[in-house]
Coordinates of C-alpha atoms in Angstrom, one line a residue:
X101 CA 10.9 3.9 -3.4
X102 CA 9.2 2.0 -6.1
X103 CA 8.5 4.2 -9.1
X104 CA 5.0 3.0 -9.9
X105 CA 4.7 5.0 -13.1
X106 CA 7.8 3.5 -14.6
X107 CA 6.7 1.6 -17.7
X108 CA 8.5 -1.6 -16.7
X109 CA 6.9 -1.5 -13.3
X110 CA 3.5 -0.9 -14.7
X111 CA 3.8 -3.9 -17.1
X112 CA 5.4 -6.3 -14.5
X113 CA 3.0 -5.5 -11.8
X114 CA 0.0 -5.7 -14.1
X115 CA 1.0 -9.1 -15.4
X116 CA 1.7 -10.4 -11.9
X117 CA -1.6 -9.1 -10.6
X118 CA -3.5 -10.7 -13.5
X119 CA -1.8 -14.0 -13.3
X120 CA -2.1 -14.2 -9.5
X121 CA -5.8 -13.3 -9.7
X122 CA -6.5 -16.1 -12.3
X123 CA -4.3 -18.7 -10.7
X124 CA -5.5 -17.8 -7.2
X125 CA -9.1 -18.6 -8.2
X126 CA -8.1 -22.0 -9.5
X127 CA -5.4 -23.0 -7.0
X128 CA -5.9 -21.4 -3.6
X129 CA -2.6 -21.8 -1.6
X130 CA -4.6 -21.6 1.7
X131 CA -6.3 -24.8 1.0
X132 CA -3.0 -26.6 0.2
X133 CA -1.5 -25.3 3.5
X134 CA -4.6 -26.5 5.4
X135 CA -4.1 -30.0 4.0
X136 CA -0.4 -30.1 4.5
X137 CA -0.5 -28.6 8.0
X138 CA -3.5 -30.2 9.7
X139 CA -4.2 -29.7 13.4
X140 CA -2.6 -32.5 15.5
X141 CA -4.6 -34.2 18.3
X142 CA -4.6 -32.1 21.5
X143 CA -2.8 -29.3 19.6
X144 CA -3.9 -25.8 20.4
X145 CA -4.7 -23.7 17.3
X146 CA -3.2 -20.6 18.8
X147 CA 0.2 -19.3 19.9
X148 CA 0.2 -18.8 23.7
X149 CA 1.8 -15.5 24.8
X150 CA 0.3 -15.6 28.3
X151 CA 3.5 -17.2 29.6
X152 CA 7.1 -16.3 29.0
X153 CA 9.9 -18.7 27.8
X154 CA 10.2 -20.0 31.4
X155 CA 6.5 -20.8 31.6
X156 CA 5.9 -17.9 34.0
X157 CA 2.6 -15.9 33.6
X158 CA 3.2 -12.6 31.9
X159 CA 1.9 -9.6 33.6
X160 CA 2.9 -7.1 30.9
X161 CA 3.3 -7.7 27.2
X162 CA 4.5 -5.3 24.5
X163 CA 3.7 -5.7 20.9
X164 CA 4.4 -3.8 17.7
X165 CA 2.2 -3.6 14.6
X166 CA 3.7 -2.6 11.3
X167 CA 2.0 -2.7 7.9
X168 CA 2.7 -1.9 4.3
X169 CA 6.5 -2.1 4.5
X170 CA 9.3 -3.3 2.2
X171 CA 9.3 -0.4 -0.3
X172 CA 12.0 2.2 -0.1
X173 CA 15.1 1.7 2.0
X174 CA 14.9 5.1 3.9
X175 CA 11.3 4.7 4.9
X176 CA 11.4 1.0 5.8
X177 CA 14.7 1.3 7.7
X178 CA 13.5 4.4 9.6
X179 CA 10.5 2.5 10.9
X180 CA 12.6 -0.7 11.5
X181 CA 15.1 1.2 13.7
X182 CA 12.2 2.6 15.8
X183 CA 10.5 -0.8 16.0
X184 CA 13.7 -2.6 17.0
X185 CA 14.7 0.0 19.6
X186 CA 14.4 -1.7 23.0
X187 CA 13.6 1.6 24.8
X188 CA 11.9 4.2 22.7
X189 CA 11.0 7.5 24.3
X190 CA 8.1 9.2 22.6
X191 CA 6.8 12.7 23.0
X192 CA 3.1 13.3 22.6
X193 CA 1.5 16.5 21.1
X194 CA 1.2 18.0 24.6
X195 CA 5.0 17.6 25.2
X196 CA 4.7 14.7 27.6
X197 CA 7.3 12.0 27.2
X198 CA 6.3 8.3 27.3
X199 CA 8.8 5.5 27.6
X200 CA 8.0 2.4 25.7
X201 CA 9.6 -1.1 25.3
X202 CA 10.3 -3.0 22.1
X203 CA 7.6 -5.6 21.4
X204 CA 8.1 -9.2 22.3
X205 CA 5.6 -9.9 19.5
X206 CA 5.8 -8.2 16.1
X207 CA 2.8 -8.2 13.7
X208 CA 3.2 -7.4 10.0
X209 CA -0.2 -6.3 8.9
X210 CA 0.0 -6.9 5.2
X211 CA 1.9 -6.0 2.0
X212 CA 5.3 -7.0 3.4
X213 CA 7.0 -6.3 0.1
X214 CA 6.6 -4.1 -3.0
X215 CA 6.0 -4.1 -5.9
X216 CA 5.6 -7.9 -6.3
X217 CA 6.5 -10.8 -4.1
X218 CA 9.6 -12.9 -4.5
X219 CA 12.1 -14.3 -2.1
X220 CA 14.8 -11.9 -3.3
X221 CA 12.5 -8.9 -3.0
X222 CA 11.6 -9.9 0.5
X223 CA 15.2 -10.2 1.5
X224 CA 16.2 -6.9 -0.2
X225 CA 13.3 -4.8 0.9
X226 CA 12.1 -6.3 4.2
X227 CA 14.3 -8.9 5.9
X228 CA 17.6 -7.0 5.2
X229 CA 16.4 -3.7 6.7
X230 CA 15.1 -5.3 9.8
X231 CA 18.2 -7.4 10.3
X232 CA 20.3 -4.3 10.0
X233 CA 18.1 -2.4 12.4
X234 CA 18.1 -5.0 15.2
X235 CA 19.5 -3.6 18.4
X236 CA 21.2 -6.5 20.1
X237 CA 20.2 -5.2 23.5
X238 CA 16.8 -6.7 22.9
X239 CA 15.6 -10.2 22.2
X240 CA 14.3 -11.1 18.8
X241 CA 10.5 -10.8 18.7
X242 CA 8.1 -13.5 17.6
X243 CA 6.8 -12.5 14.1
X244 CA 3.3 -13.1 12.8
X245 CA 2.4 -11.8 9.3
X246 CA -0.9 -11.1 7.6
X247 CA -0.6 -11.3 3.8
X248 CA -1.8 -8.5 1.6
X249 CA -2.5 -8.3 -2.1
X250 CA 1.2 -7.7 -3.0
X251 CA 2.2 -10.8 -1.0
X252 CA -0.3 -12.8 -3.2
X253 CA 1.2 -11.7 -6.5
X254 CA 3.3 -14.9 -6.6
X255 CA 0.6 -17.1 -5.3
X256 CA 1.8 -16.6 -1.7
X257 CA 4.7 -18.9 -2.4
X258 CA 7.4 -16.6 -1.0
X259 CA 5.3 -15.5 1.9
X260 CA 4.7 -19.0 3.1
X261 CA 8.4 -19.9 2.7
X262 CA 9.6 -17.0 4.8
X263 CA 6.8 -16.6 7.4
X264 CA 5.0 -20.0 7.7
X265 CA 7.7 -22.6 7.8
X266 CA 9.4 -21.9 11.2
X267 CA 12.3 -20.0 9.6
X268 CA 14.2 -17.6 11.8
X269 CA 16.4 -14.6 10.9
X270 CA 18.6 -12.3 12.8
X271 CA 15.6 -10.0 13.3
X272 CA 12.8 -12.3 14.4
X273 CA 11.5 -15.8 15.1
X274 CA 8.4 -17.2 13.2
X275 CA 5.8 -19.5 14.6
X276 CA 2.7 -19.4 12.4
X277 CA 2.1 -22.4 10.1
X278 CA -0.6 -20.9 7.8
X279 CA -1.2 -17.5 6.3
X280 CA -3.7 -16.7 9.2
X281 CA -3.2 -17.1 12.9
X282 CA -4.4 -16.6 16.4
X283 CA -2.5 -15.4 19.5
X284 CA -3.6 -15.7 23.1
X285 CA -2.5 -12.7 25.0
X286 CA -2.4 -11.9 28.7
X287 CA -5.3 -10.6 30.7
X288 CA -8.0 -12.0 28.5
X289 CA -6.9 -10.5 25.1
X290 CA -6.7 -12.3 21.8
X291 CA -5.3 -11.3 18.4
X292 CA -6.6 -12.8 15.2
X293 CA -4.9 -12.3 11.8
X294 CA -6.9 -13.1 8.7
X295 CA -6.0 -13.9 5.0
X296 CA -8.6 -12.6 2.6
X297 CA -6.5 -13.5 -0.5
X298 CA -7.0 -11.2 -3.6
X299 CA -10.8 -11.4 -3.8
X300 CA -11.7 -10.5 -0.2
X301 CA -12.4 -14.2 0.1
X302 CA -12.7 -16.2 3.4
X303 CA -12.0 -19.9 2.6
X304 CA -13.7 -22.7 4.4
X305 CA -10.5 -24.0 6.1
X306 CA -10.0 -20.6 7.6
X307 CA -13.6 -20.4 8.9
X308 CA -13.1 -23.8 10.6
X309 CA -9.7 -22.6 12.1
X310 CA -11.3 -19.5 13.7
X311 CA -14.3 -21.5 14.9
X312 CA -11.8 -23.8 16.7
X313 CA -10.0 -20.8 18.2
X314 CA -13.2 -19.3 19.5
X315 CA -14.0 -22.5 21.3
X316 CA -10.9 -21.8 23.5
X317 CA -12.1 -18.3 24.4
X318 CA -13.8 -17.5 27.8
X319 CA -16.6 -15.1 28.4
X320 CA -15.5 -11.5 28.8
X321 CA -12.3 -11.9 26.8
X322 CA -11.5 -9.3 24.1
X323 CA -10.3 -9.6 20.6
X324 CA -7.9 -7.6 18.4
X325 CA -8.9 -8.3 14.7
X326 CA -6.2 -7.7 12.1
X327 CA -7.1 -7.6 8.4
X328 CA -5.0 -6.6 5.4
X329 CA -7.7 -4.2 4.3
X330 CA -9.9 -1.9 6.3
X331 CA -13.5 -2.8 5.5
X332 CA -14.8 0.4 7.0
X333 CA -12.7 2.4 4.5
X334 CA -12.0 0.1 1.6
X335 CA -15.6 -1.0 1.3
X336 CA -16.4 2.6 0.4
X337 CA -13.7 2.6 -2.2
X338 CA -13.8 -0.8 -3.9
X339 CA -16.1 -1.9 -6.6
X340 CA -19.5 -3.3 -5.5
X341 CA -18.7 -7.0 -5.8
X342 CA -15.5 -6.7 -3.8
X343 CA -17.2 -4.5 -1.3
X344 CA -19.9 -7.0 -0.6
X345 CA -17.4 -9.8 -0.3
X346 CA -15.2 -7.9 2.2
X347 CA -18.1 -6.7 4.3
X348 CA -19.8 -10.1 4.4
X349 CA -16.7 -12.0 5.4
X350 CA -15.6 -9.5 8.1
X351 CA -19.1 -9.3 9.5
X352 CA -19.1 -13.1 9.7
X353 CA -15.8 -13.1 11.5
X354 CA -17.2 -10.6 14.0
X355 CA -20.2 -12.9 14.5
X356 CA -17.8 -15.7 15.3
X357 CA -16.4 -13.7 18.2
X358 CA -19.7 -12.1 19.3
X359 CA -19.7 -12.1 23.1
X360 CA -15.9 -12.3 22.9
X361 CA -15.9 -8.5 22.3
X362 CA -13.9 -7.4 19.3
X363 CA -12.5 -4.1 20.8
X364 CA -9.9 -3.2 18.2
X365 CA -9.8 -3.5 14.4
X366 CA -6.3 -3.0 13.0
X367 CA -5.5 -2.7 9.3
X368 CA -3.1 -1.4 6.8
X369 CA -3.4 -1.2 3.0
X370 CA -3.9 2.6 3.1
X371 CA -0.5 4.1 3.7
X372 CA -1.3 6.6 6.5
X373 CA -2.6 6.7 10.0
X374 CA -6.4 7.1 10.6
X375 CA -8.3 6.2 13.7
X376 CA -12.1 6.0 14.2
X377 CA -13.8 5.1 17.5
X378 CA -17.4 4.8 18.8
X379 CA -19.1 5.8 22.0
X380 CA -18.2 2.5 23.6
X381 CA -14.5 2.9 23.0
X382 CA -14.1 0.4 20.2
X383 CA -11.3 1.4 17.8
X384 CA -10.9 1.0 14.1
X385 CA -7.3 2.0 13.2
X386 CA -5.6 2.1 9.8
X387 CA -1.8 2.2 10.3
X388 CA -0.3 1.4 6.9
X389 CA 2.8 3.6 7.2
X390 CA 5.5 0.9 7.6
X391 CA 7.6 2.0 4.6
X392 CA 5.4 2.3 1.5
X393 CA 4.6 5.5 -0.3
X394 CA 2.3 7.9 1.5
X395 CA -1.5 7.7 0.9
X396 CA -3.6 10.8 1.2
X397 CA -5.8 11.5 4.2
X398 CA -8.0 14.2 2.6
X399 CA -10.4 11.7 1.2
X400 CA -14.1 12.5 0.6
X401 CA -16.1 12.5 3.8
X402 CA -17.9 9.2 3.1
X403 CA -14.6 7.5 2.7
X404 CA -13.3 8.8 6.0
X405 CA -16.3 7.8 8.1
X406 CA -17.1 4.4 9.5
X407 CA -20.7 3.5 10.3
X408 CA -21.3 4.3 14.0
X409 CA -17.7 5.5 14.4
X410 CA -16.2 9.0 14.3
X411 CA -12.9 10.1 12.9
X412 CA -10.6 11.0 15.8
X413 CA -7.2 11.5 14.2
X414 CA -5.2 11.2 11.0
X415 CA -1.6 11.5 10.0
X416 CA -0.6 13.6 8.0
X417 CA -3.2 16.2 8.8
X418 CA -5.9 16.7 6.1
X419 CA -4.7 20.1 5.0
X420 CA -1.1 18.9 4.7
X421 CA -2.2 16.0 2.6
X422 CA -4.1 18.3 0.3
X423 CA -1.1 20.5 -0.2
X424 CA 1.1 17.5 -0.9
X425 CA -1.1 16.7 -3.9
X426 CA 0.2 19.8 -5.7
X427 CA 3.6 18.2 -5.9
X428 CA 2.2 16.4 -9.0
X429 CA 3.1 19.6 -10.8
X430 CA 6.5 18.1 -10.8
X431 CA 5.2 14.8 -12.3
X432 CA 7.6 14.9 -15.4
X433 CA 10.6 15.3 -13.0
X434 CA 9.4 12.6 -10.6
X435 CA 8.5 10.1 -13.3
X436 CA 11.0 10.7 -16.1
X437 CA 10.7 7.3 -17.8
X438 CA 7.0 7.6 -18.0
X439 CA 7.7 10.9 -19.8
X440 CA 10.0 9.1 -22.2
X441 CA 7.2 6.6 -22.9
X442 CA 4.6 9.3 -23.4
X443 CA 7.0 11.3 -25.6
X444 CA 7.5 8.3 -27.9
X445 CA 3.7 7.9 -28.0
X446 CA 3.2 11.6 -28.9
X447 CA 5.8 11.2 -31.6
X448 CA 3.9 8.3 -33.2
X449 CA 0.6 10.2 -32.9
X450 CA 2.0 13.5 -34.1
X451 CA 3.9 12.0 -37.0
X452 CA 0.6 10.9 -38.5
X453 CA -1.0 14.3 -37.9
X454 CA 1.8 16.3 -39.6
X455 CA 0.2 17.0 -43.0
X456 CA 3.2 19.0 -44.2
X457 CA 5.8 16.4 -43.5
X458 CA 5.3 14.7 -46.9
X459 CA 8.6 13.8 -48.6
X460 CA 9.0 14.4 -52.3
X461 CA 12.7 13.7 -53.0
X462 CA 13.9 10.3 -54.2
X463 CA 16.4 10.3 -51.4
X464 CA 13.6 10.6 -48.9
X465 CA 11.7 7.5 -50.0
X466 CA 11.9 5.8 -46.6
X467 CA 10.5 8.9 -44.8
X468 CA 7.7 9.2 -47.4
X469 CA 6.7 5.5 -47.1
X470 CA 6.6 5.5 -43.3
X471 CA 4.7 8.8 -43.2
X472 CA 2.0 7.6 -45.5
X473 CA 1.7 4.3 -43.7
X474 CA 1.0 6.0 -40.4
X475 CA -1.1 8.9 -41.7
X476 CA -4.3 7.0 -42.3
X477 CA -5.7 4.2 -40.2
X478 CA -2.6 4.4 -37.9
X479 CA -3.5 7.9 -36.7
X480 CA -7.1 6.9 -36.1
X481 CA -6.0 3.8 -34.2
X482 CA -3.6 5.8 -32.0
X483 CA -6.2 8.5 -31.4
X484 CA -8.8 5.8 -30.4
X485 CA -6.2 4.1 -28.2
X486 CA -5.5 7.3 -26.4
X487 CA -9.2 7.8 -25.6
X488 CA -9.8 4.2 -24.6
X489 CA -6.7 4.3 -22.4
X490 CA -7.8 7.5 -20.7
X491 CA -11.3 6.2 -20.1
X492 CA -10.0 2.9 -18.7
X493 CA -7.6 4.8 -16.4
X494 CA -10.3 7.0 -15.0
X495 CA -11.5 6.2 -11.5
X496 CA -14.2 3.6 -11.7
X497 CA -15.6 4.2 -8.3
X498 CA -17.8 7.1 -9.5
X499 CA -19.5 4.9 -12.1
X500 CA -19.5 4.7 -15.9
X501 CA -20.7 8.2 -16.6
X502 CA -17.8 9.7 -14.7
X503 CA -15.3 7.4 -16.4
X504 CA -16.6 8.5 -19.8
X505 CA -16.6 12.2 -18.9
X506 CA -13.3 12.4 -17.0
X507 CA -11.5 9.9 -19.2
X508 CA -12.8 11.5 -22.4
X509 CA -11.7 14.9 -21.3
X510 CA -8.3 13.6 -20.2
X511 CA -7.8 11.7 -23.5
X512 CA -9.0 14.6 -25.6
X513 CA -6.6 16.9 -23.8
X514 CA -3.7 14.6 -24.8
X515 CA -4.9 14.5 -28.4
X516 CA -5.2 18.3 -28.6
X517 CA -1.8 18.8 -27.0
X518 CA -0.1 16.3 -29.3
X519 CA -1.6 18.1 -32.3
X520 CA -0.5 21.5 -31.0
X521 CA 3.0 20.3 -30.3
X522 CA 3.2 18.7 -33.7
X523 CA 2.3 21.9 -35.5
X524 CA 4.6 23.9 -33.2
X525 CA 7.5 21.6 -33.9
X526 CA 7.0 21.6 -37.7
X527 CA 6.6 25.4 -37.8
X528 CA 9.6 26.1 -35.6
X529 CA 11.9 23.8 -37.6
X530 CA 10.7 25.4 -40.8
X531 CA 11.3 28.9 -39.6
X532 CA 14.8 28.0 -38.4
X533 CA 15.5 26.7 -41.9
X534 CA 16.7 23.3 -40.7
X535 CA 17.1 21.2 -43.9
X536 CA 15.4 21.5 -47.2
X537 CA 11.6 21.3 -47.4
X538 CA 10.6 17.6 -47.3
X539 CA 14.1 16.4 -46.5
X540 CA 14.8 13.7 -44.0
X541 CA 16.9 16.1 -42.0
X542 CA 14.0 18.4 -41.5
X543 CA 11.8 15.5 -40.5
X544 CA 14.3 14.2 -38.0
X545 CA 14.6 17.7 -36.4
X546 CA 10.8 17.9 -36.1
X547 CA 10.6 14.4 -34.6
X548 CA 13.2 15.2 -32.0
X549 CA 11.5 18.5 -31.1
X550 CA 8.1 16.8 -30.8
X551 CA 9.5 13.9 -28.8
X552 CA 11.3 16.3 -26.3
X553 CA 8.3 18.5 -25.8
X554 CA 6.0 15.4 -25.4
X555 CA 8.3 14.0 -22.7
X556 CA 7.4 17.1 -20.6
X557 CA 3.9 18.0 -21.7
X558 CA 2.3 14.6 -21.5
X559 CA 3.3 13.8 -17.9
X560 CA 2.5 17.4 -16.9
X561 CA -1.0 16.9 -18.2
X562 CA -1.3 13.6 -16.2
X563 CA -0.1 15.5 -13.1
X564 CA -2.7 18.2 -13.6
X565 CA -5.4 15.6 -14.1
X566 CA -4.4 13.8 -10.9
X567 CA -4.4 17.1 -8.9
X568 CA -7.8 18.1 -10.1
X569 CA -9.2 14.6 -9.7
X570 CA -8.2 14.2 -6.1
X571 CA -8.5 17.7 -4.7
X572 CA -11.7 18.6 -6.5
X573 CA -13.5 15.3 -6.9
X574 CA -11.9 12.9 -4.5
X575 CA -10.8 10.5 -7.2
X576 CA -7.4 8.8 -8.0
X577 CA -6.1 8.9 -4.4
X578 CA -3.8 6.0 -5.0
X579 CA -2.4 7.2 -8.4
X580 CA -2.0 10.8 -7.2
X581 CA 0.2 9.8 -4.3
X582 CA 2.0 6.7 -5.8
X583 CA 3.3 9.1 -8.5
X584 CA 4.9 11.2 -5.8
X585 CA 6.5 8.2 -3.9
X586 CA 6.7 10.3 -0.7
X587 CA 8.8 8.3 1.9
X588 CA 7.7 10.5 4.9
X589 CA 4.9 10.5 7.4
X590 CA 5.5 6.9 8.4
X591 CA 3.7 5.3 11.3
X592 CA 3.4 2.1 13.3
X593 CA 1.6 1.0 16.5
X594 CA 3.2 0.0 19.8
X595 CA 0.8 -1.8 22.2
X596 CA 1.1 -2.6 25.9
X597 CA -1.2 -5.1 27.6
X598 CA -1.4 -5.2 31.4
X599 CA -3.9 -5.8 34.1
X600 CA -5.5 -2.4 33.6
X601 CA -6.2 -2.9 29.9
X602 CA -4.5 -2.2 26.6
X603 CA -2.7 1.0 25.7
X604 CA -1.9 1.9 22.0
X605 CA 0.9 4.2 21.2
X606 CA 0.6 5.5 17.6
X607 CA 4.1 6.3 16.5
X608 CA 4.8 8.7 13.7
X609 CA 7.9 9.9 11.8
X610 CA 7.2 13.1 9.9
X611 CA 10.4 13.0 7.8
X612 CA 12.6 10.0 7.5
X613 CA 16.4 10.3 7.3
X614 CA 17.9 10.5 3.9
X615 CA 21.5 10.0 5.1
X616 CA 23.0 7.3 7.3
X617 CA 26.3 6.4 8.9
X618 CA 27.8 3.3 10.4
X619 CA 26.5 2.5 13.9
X620 CA 28.8 2.1 16.8
X621 CA 30.2 -1.4 17.4
X622 CA 28.8 -3.5 20.2
X623 CA 25.3 -4.4 19.1
X624 CA 23.9 -1.1 17.8
X625 CA 22.0 -1.0 14.4
X626 CA 24.3 -1.3 11.4
X627 CA 23.2 2.1 10.2
X628 CA 22.1 5.1 12.3
X629 CA 20.8 8.5 11.1
X630 CA 23.5 10.9 10.1
X631 CA 23.4 14.1 12.2
X632 CA 24.2 16.1 9.1
X633 CA 20.6 15.4 7.9
X634 CA 19.1 18.1 10.1
X635 CA 15.7 17.9 8.4
X636 CA 15.0 14.3 9.6
X637 CA 12.7 14.1 12.6
X638 CA 12.6 11.7 15.6
X639 CA 9.8 9.3 16.2
X640 CA 6.9 10.9 18.1
X641 CA 3.4 10.1 19.2
X642 CA 0.8 11.1 16.7
X643 CA -1.7 11.6 19.5
X644 CA -1.9 10.8 23.2
X645 CA -1.8 7.1 24.1
X646 CA -5.2 5.4 23.5
X647 CA -6.2 3.4 26.6
X648 CA -8.7 0.6 26.0
X649 CA -10.6 -0.3 29.2
X650 CA -11.8 -3.9 28.7
X651 CA -14.8 -3.2 30.9
X652 CA -15.9 -0.4 28.6
X653 CA -15.6 -1.6 25.0
X654 CA -18.8 -3.4 24.1
X655 CA -19.5 -5.5 21.1
X656 CA -21.9 -4.3 18.5
X657 CA -24.1 -6.8 16.8
X658 CA -23.5 -6.5 13.0
X659 CA -26.5 -8.5 11.7
X660 CA -28.4 -11.7 12.1
X661 CA -28.3 -14.7 9.7
X662 CA -25.2 -13.7 7.8
X663 CA -23.4 -16.4 6.0
X664 CA -19.7 -16.3 5.1
X665 CA -18.7 -15.9 1.5
X666 CA -16.4 -19.0 1.5
X667 CA -14.5 -21.0 -1.1
X668 CA -15.5 -24.6 -0.5
X669 CA -12.7 -27.0 -1.3

């Protein structure tokens, strides 16, 4: 799993995110793709799955939906082996076994790679696991991919190269030509995949594309709308500007298909399973458990509710999610390099605070010069930097007063701890009689002791801060669980469309295997779970299959006179 609190990961991801945000505003890859891949005369804007390869009408179609994958091997490969299994038997919570088929269509719902996009990362973290997991008793599915924010971190270059240029691999076949797509499904169903870029932005070319698609729809047909972010959840979490953009764009898309009955909203981004539904049977499902670190489900109530919809199920259960947060007590062990970084910072800060580390001997001139240089403005600068960093790190979703209060308390705790550790280190070295007073030997011993204690104390403080922030105030959900890098509680959706409607099978894996062995020759996956790993669990149904009756799910009007927030070329 990606270690998000590793200093190098923090720097690289931050730089990539900043550059992609700046460049994305000035050079939108979607506009370029629209110009280089214009619709040809008489060409349909959608991929037709209503007929098979021999042009015979399909009566039954199976699909798989996987989102937020390409992180750790164990998690991604565990999901991939289940997805690529041609005949997957799943037991529901009541003990009933349901037999499912591998999807002829595979949907990647966003964030196909972590931490940042590149061709090599895609092959190592996504393509490779799925190729190794392919069971050759089944045909390669058609793959359609929705880009998420991590796919945009290289300007969408690698995403387009792998998924939008007709490339095939041993695991799938691609057909989409842009970063958004439409699929016509049997029995009056459609699936639309959007691309909201990094700023929840719906570009004009995409608007025209979906308008064209809608013109092919017939009255009474239903739509499955796939978006990289769940507006019903993320809009409660994001900053105001991003929230308005996301809500406005998705509401506009819903208006485009009004009368075409959007029955199902699918999304990832949040790495768990959470389903809402309304009285008419419309579903809003977050299924972001394709391989990335687990995201908590015990969010504040307002973040778990969708307007007009009720929470029906989540995975993991809320109480289990709350208990998992306490694993942050092991933050120093789980994030050792972050501890090293913080230990070095404590050393710099404490060095300037140690009033009795003055050197008087001629042989200690270097120590004296460095100490005096750091003691004045340097100490004030580092102290101020600590407070500013803590305030900046504080969760912005509760507003400025919360950031100043929580961040100020967090930063002050680090300053106090650094001061106490400095005094303890100097006193202990003095009592042990290490070196002569003011000698370089004594200074070095104090520095080593301060650094070592800082490596443990600083990340432990961060862990306590994350536990209290999430479990008491509902803040820092992402940071509190990315620090844990939990590979378990994975999920994906298996969908079946037939004449009676659409059935959704929410598949969960409570604990992914940690040990693998070579698969049997003859077309089996390259690696299979090692029976010696007795704690690993089989795929199961998170809840009973969800049956969508197309005659029941009714559209809900989301407003009149809305306009899309578009980027005009």
